[in-house]
Amino acid sequence: MDPQAGIDRFGYQQELRRGVGLADLVFYGLVMMVPIAPFAIFGLVYSRSGGMPVMAYLVGVVALLFTAISYAQMVRAFPLSGSVYNYAGRGIAPPVGFMTGWAILLDYLLVPSLLYLVASIAMNSSLPGVPVWAWLIFFVAVNTIINLRGIRMTITITKVMIVAELAVLALFLTAGVWALTQGYGRGFSLAPLFNPDTFSWPIVFAAVSVAVLSFLGFDGISMLVEESTGGSEQVGRAMRIALLLAGVLFIAQVWVAALLVPDPQGLLTSASGTAFYDSAQVAGGEWLRQVTSTATAVSWGIANTLVAQVAVSRLLYAMARDRQLPSFLARISVKNAVPANAILLISALSVGLGLWMSTRPDGVDFLSSLINMGALVAFIVLHLSVIVHYTIRGRSKNVWSHLIAPLIGLSVLVFVVIHANVMAQVVGLIWFVVGGVVLGALYLLGRPPTLRPSALTKEPV
Amino acid sequence: MSADVPPPLYQDLFIVCHHENGKPLIHRSSISLGLAGAVLIDLALYGRVRLKGRAVVVTDPTPTGDPVVDAYAGAFQRDRPELDAVTWAKTVSADSYDRARRQLVRVGLLTEVTGRRLGMLPYTRYRADMAAIVRASTDVRSAVSGWREMDARGAALCGLVLALQVHTELYIGQSSAQLTTTLRTIVNEHSPQVKELVGLFEALIGEAAVAVYR
């Protein structure tokens, strides 16, 4: 079916200039995910997976491919720029949409803090004389200025960033494979994929709960549905392609890095934030260590934060405009055409939380677990939305896409959440309870959640 | 257009959105959307179109005489009978700034001034005629001070000035909050048509600020 015909069926109009093609969408998804994302959390995934990071990433990409299938279904049903907040609200009910938005807010609000922290740790690894806190303040200041001045990522810059990150990755893989053939590390082995001595499903799912962090951001592609030259069909395809590409890249890099870990037993017992750079040093020497850590700092601290800031601003703006968050978050500064209040809020939160987490030895682990918790819960609701919207309400006969696929995706994610960091589960639960209280307050104030259509988009009839 | 007929709204809005030395007071993308809004309001006030929901219906295809307004109005007749106002505005905003500026230069309200920063970096600015600056802000001033009855054009200009947050640059002797309330009241109470059109472009400007690419 012509994608645009699907839109017209619901009374939607083509809104934004549709100028973003499939390749642009895939590039955007990749820059959101960061092709070298595992550089930063490799030690954690290695330790949590019992030395099987490849298995963790493999299960992660399969689980999220099911999520991408569900995203594609909801984007097709509601081809509006928005997030899972919109899809759950429209697919199930507005209060569910609110709680889903609240869940994904945990992800979106904390992501900048984590990005700054990881970038700061990477820079501190390159220049130990400058403490992590100083780098953190530097990165937040630079990004806040860039964002407040209205400087935005462009399609061209996105491509340049991807090419640069891929070049660094190619450098690492070439040096790593060459080092393995020269007898460095432990030579080629399947152990990073499957190690019978350490394998158990709880261990794998616990590791997946960390590894999925690297894939978060693929869902950002849905924000470009109104600009997509191929409509919602193209967005769904771009999500799958971006996830598959990222999966292949992640698996390749963690496989090589795992074989080059200088002290596997030490890393298994104590996760190191610089484990990947240590492997890079084994592969190519100090220069490669510097290149990989600097690439992490730039891609996480500048490129990814730029796109993450836009994503969180959009969510805050949408929820505030729907009167589900304080209205000051829906105000924008026309002078630079930016959501200044949202930017300042995120910057303040990032400094406070980032500095606090930099003092904790498990800061990166804790933040990423919380972020993943928010995202995974939201993705679970997304799968439910597909089942409710299509199978229950629409009586769809497409059993695979509208029932079996979301059920499989949902089940895997539930297992991942169950085996996630316990503290993250507790804090996540507290976050959801607070969300429930806010929801109750909204009802008491006579402002129950309603998904007011954007003033610029028509509601489906 | 005769001398006693006010100039198109977009001309006054363009001037209000710039410092007298020609420097934009706000982001160019926001001004472009505001200018698109001004053109649509002009067409509505001239009786050439009316809003039916969000669709724009042509009620009178006669040209207005202003080349910018007429060029953009053509889209409503060319593309489809009930073109969506938002789709139209987003398309128009791609070049509304340049077109409006060229027209203002043509009619003598802007003068091109070139120079070099620090004696090296070349720049081009478009300075507005002082009489035009005073006239452009008169509607807003008179609306706030209440010394003249507000017409639809004046109310629409108040709304667009508020949407673009340039009202604080007009040096009206009121606090920003007070001025905001006054202008909002004028827009909301004048007529449903003005309120609806201004609201549409206010939302557009807001959403453009959180766009992924621009």
mmCIF file of N, CA, C and O in Angstrom, chain A residues 14-15 17 24 53 55 73 131 177 192 216 224 240-242 267 269 272 299 376 387 430 434-435 455:
data_model
loop_
_atom_site.group_PDB
_atom_site.id
_atom_site.type_symbol
_atom_site.label_atom_id
_atom_site.label_comp_id
_atom_site.label_asym_id
_atom_site.label_seq_id
_atom_site.Cartn_x
_atom_site.Cartn_y
_atom_site.Cartn_z
ATOM 1 N N GLN A 14 0.275 15.600 4.817
ATOM 2 C CA GLN A 14 1.732 15.644 4.803
ATOM 3 C C GLN A 14 2.143 16.992 5.389
ATOM 4 O O GLN A 14 1.736 18.027 4.893
ATOM 5 N N GLU A 15 2.887 16.981 6.490
ATOM 6 C CA GLU A 15 3.138 18.223 7.205
ATOM 7 C C GLU A 15 4.492 18.856 6.879
ATOM 8 O O GLU A 15 4.568 19.960 6.395
ATOM 9 N N ARG A 17 8.300 19.254 5.206
ATOM 10 C CA ARG A 17 8.857 19.025 3.894
ATOM 11 C C ARG A 17 9.495 17.649 3.910
ATOM 12 O O ARG A 17 10.359 17.364 4.723
ATOM 13 N N ASP A 24 19.473 8.764 4.926
ATOM 14 C CA ASP A 24 19.531 9.801 5.969
ATOM 15 C C ASP A 24 18.941 9.291 7.280
ATOM 16 O O ASP A 24 19.456 9.571 8.356
ATOM 17 N N PRO A 53 30.489 -10.995 25.863
ATOM 18 C CA PRO A 53 29.825 -9.763 25.394
ATOM 19 C C PRO A 53 29.148 -9.932 24.031
ATOM 20 O O PRO A 53 28.149 -9.274 23.747
ATOM 21 N N MET A 55 27.567 -12.569 22.941
ATOM 22 C CA MET A 55 26.236 -13.162 23.212
ATOM 23 C C MET A 55 25.264 -12.068 23.681
ATOM 24 O O MET A 55 24.113 -12.012 23.238
ATOM 25 N N GLN A 73 4.896 -0.831 13.203
ATOM 26 C CA GLN A 73 3.444 -0.977 13.183
ATOM 27 C C GLN A 73 2.759 0.272 13.736
ATOM 28 O O GLN A 73 1.766 0.745 13.180
ATOM 29 N N PRO A 131 40.736 16.341 36.077
ATOM 30 C CA PRO A 131 39.797 15.413 36.709
ATOM 31 C C PRO A 131 38.488 15.267 35.931
ATOM 32 O O PRO A 131 38.130 16.127 35.115
ATOM 33 N N VAL A 177 42.678 -7.250 14.660
ATOM 34 C CA VAL A 177 42.814 -8.527 13.938
ATOM 35 C C VAL A 177 44.290 -8.799 13.645
ATOM 36 O O VAL A 177 44.772 -9.932 13.801
ATOM 37 N N PRO A 192 33.932 -15.414 23.445
ATOM 38 C CA PRO A 192 33.128 -14.202 23.681
ATOM 39 C C PRO A 192 31.664 -14.372 23.259
ATOM 40 O O PRO A 192 30.798 -13.621 23.686
ATOM 41 N N LEU A 216 20.050 1.999 22.234
ATOM 42 C CA LEU A 216 19.027 3.024 22.468
ATOM 43 C C LEU A 216 19.299 4.215 21.561
ATOM 44 O O LEU A 216 20.442 4.663 21.437
ATOM 45 N N LEU A 224 11.416 11.387 12.703
ATOM 46 C CA LEU A 224 11.539 11.978 11.373
ATOM 47 C C LEU A 224 10.475 11.473 10.401
ATOM 48 O O LEU A 224 10.599 11.674 9.202
ATOM 49 N N ARG A 240 15.033 -1.009 11.137
ATOM 50 C CA ARG A 240 15.570 -2.388 11.070
ATOM 51 C C ARG A 240 16.987 -2.365 10.511
ATOM 52 O O ARG A 240 17.886 -3.039 11.041
ATOM 53 N N ILE A 241 17.211 -1.594 9.452
ATOM 54 C CA ILE A 241 18.547 -1.550 8.847
ATOM 55 C C ILE A 241 19.559 -0.972 9.849
ATOM 56 O O ILE A 241 20.651 -1.514 10.034
ATOM 57 N N ALA A 242 19.183 0.124 10.503
ATOM 58 C CA ALA A 242 20.099 0.763 11.460
ATOM 59 C C ALA A 242 20.429 -0.199 12.600
ATOM 60 O O ALA A 242 21.588 -0.307 13.018
ATOM 61 N N LEU A 267 39.013 -8.479 34.873
ATOM 62 C CA LEU A 267 37.869 -7.745 34.322
ATOM 63 C C LEU A 267 36.548 -8.432 34.690
ATOM 64 O O LEU A 267 35.528 -7.767 34.888
ATOM 65 N N THR A 269 35.918 -9.963 37.466
ATOM 66 C CA THR A 269 35.567 -9.692 38.864
ATOM 67 C C THR A 269 35.338 -8.205 39.121
ATOM 68 O O THR A 269 34.567 -7.837 40.007
ATOM 69 N N SER A 272 35.837 -2.533 34.477
ATOM 70 C CA SER A 272 36.614 -1.295 34.344
ATOM 71 C C SER A 272 35.997 -0.406 33.282
ATOM 72 O O SER A 272 35.572 -0.888 32.225
ATOM 73 N N SER A 299 32.354 11.630 20.350
ATOM 74 C CA SER A 299 31.070 11.123 19.850
ATOM 75 C C SER A 299 29.999 11.115 20.943
ATOM 76 O O SER A 299 28.838 11.405 20.662
ATOM 77 N N LEU A 376 13.294 0.134 28.479
ATOM 78 C CA LEU A 376 12.759 -1.221 28.318
ATOM 79 C C LEU A 376 11.283 -1.291 28.717
ATOM 80 O O LEU A 376 10.484 -1.947 28.040
ATOM 81 N N ILE A 387 -0.524 -4.925 20.218
ATOM 82 C CA ILE A 387 -1.520 -5.989 20.429
ATOM 83 C C ILE A 387 -2.905 -5.371 20.661
ATOM 84 O O ILE A 387 -3.901 -5.797 20.065
ATOM 85 N N ILE A 430 10.472 3.254 42.105
ATOM 86 C CA ILE A 430 10.151 4.524 42.783
ATOM 87 C C ILE A 430 9.722 5.566 41.738
ATOM 88 O O ILE A 430 8.754 6.295 41.930
ATOM 89 N N VAL A 434 6.161 7.492 41.607
ATOM 90 C CA VAL A 434 6.044 8.959 41.527
ATOM 91 C C VAL A 434 5.188 9.341 40.314
ATOM 92 O O VAL A 434 4.318 10.208 40.393
ATOM 93 N N GLY A 435 5.415 8.655 39.195
ATOM 94 C CA GLY A 435 4.616 8.901 37.991
ATOM 95 C C GLY A 435 3.134 8.655 38.252
ATOM 96 O O GLY A 435 2.283 9.419 37.814
ATOM 97 N N ALA A 455 -1.085 21.261 17.460
ATOM 98 C CA ALA A 455 -1.890 22.254 16.742
ATOM 99 C C ALA A 455 -1.651 22.137 15.248
ATOM 100 O O ALA A 455 -2.395 22.667 14.445
#
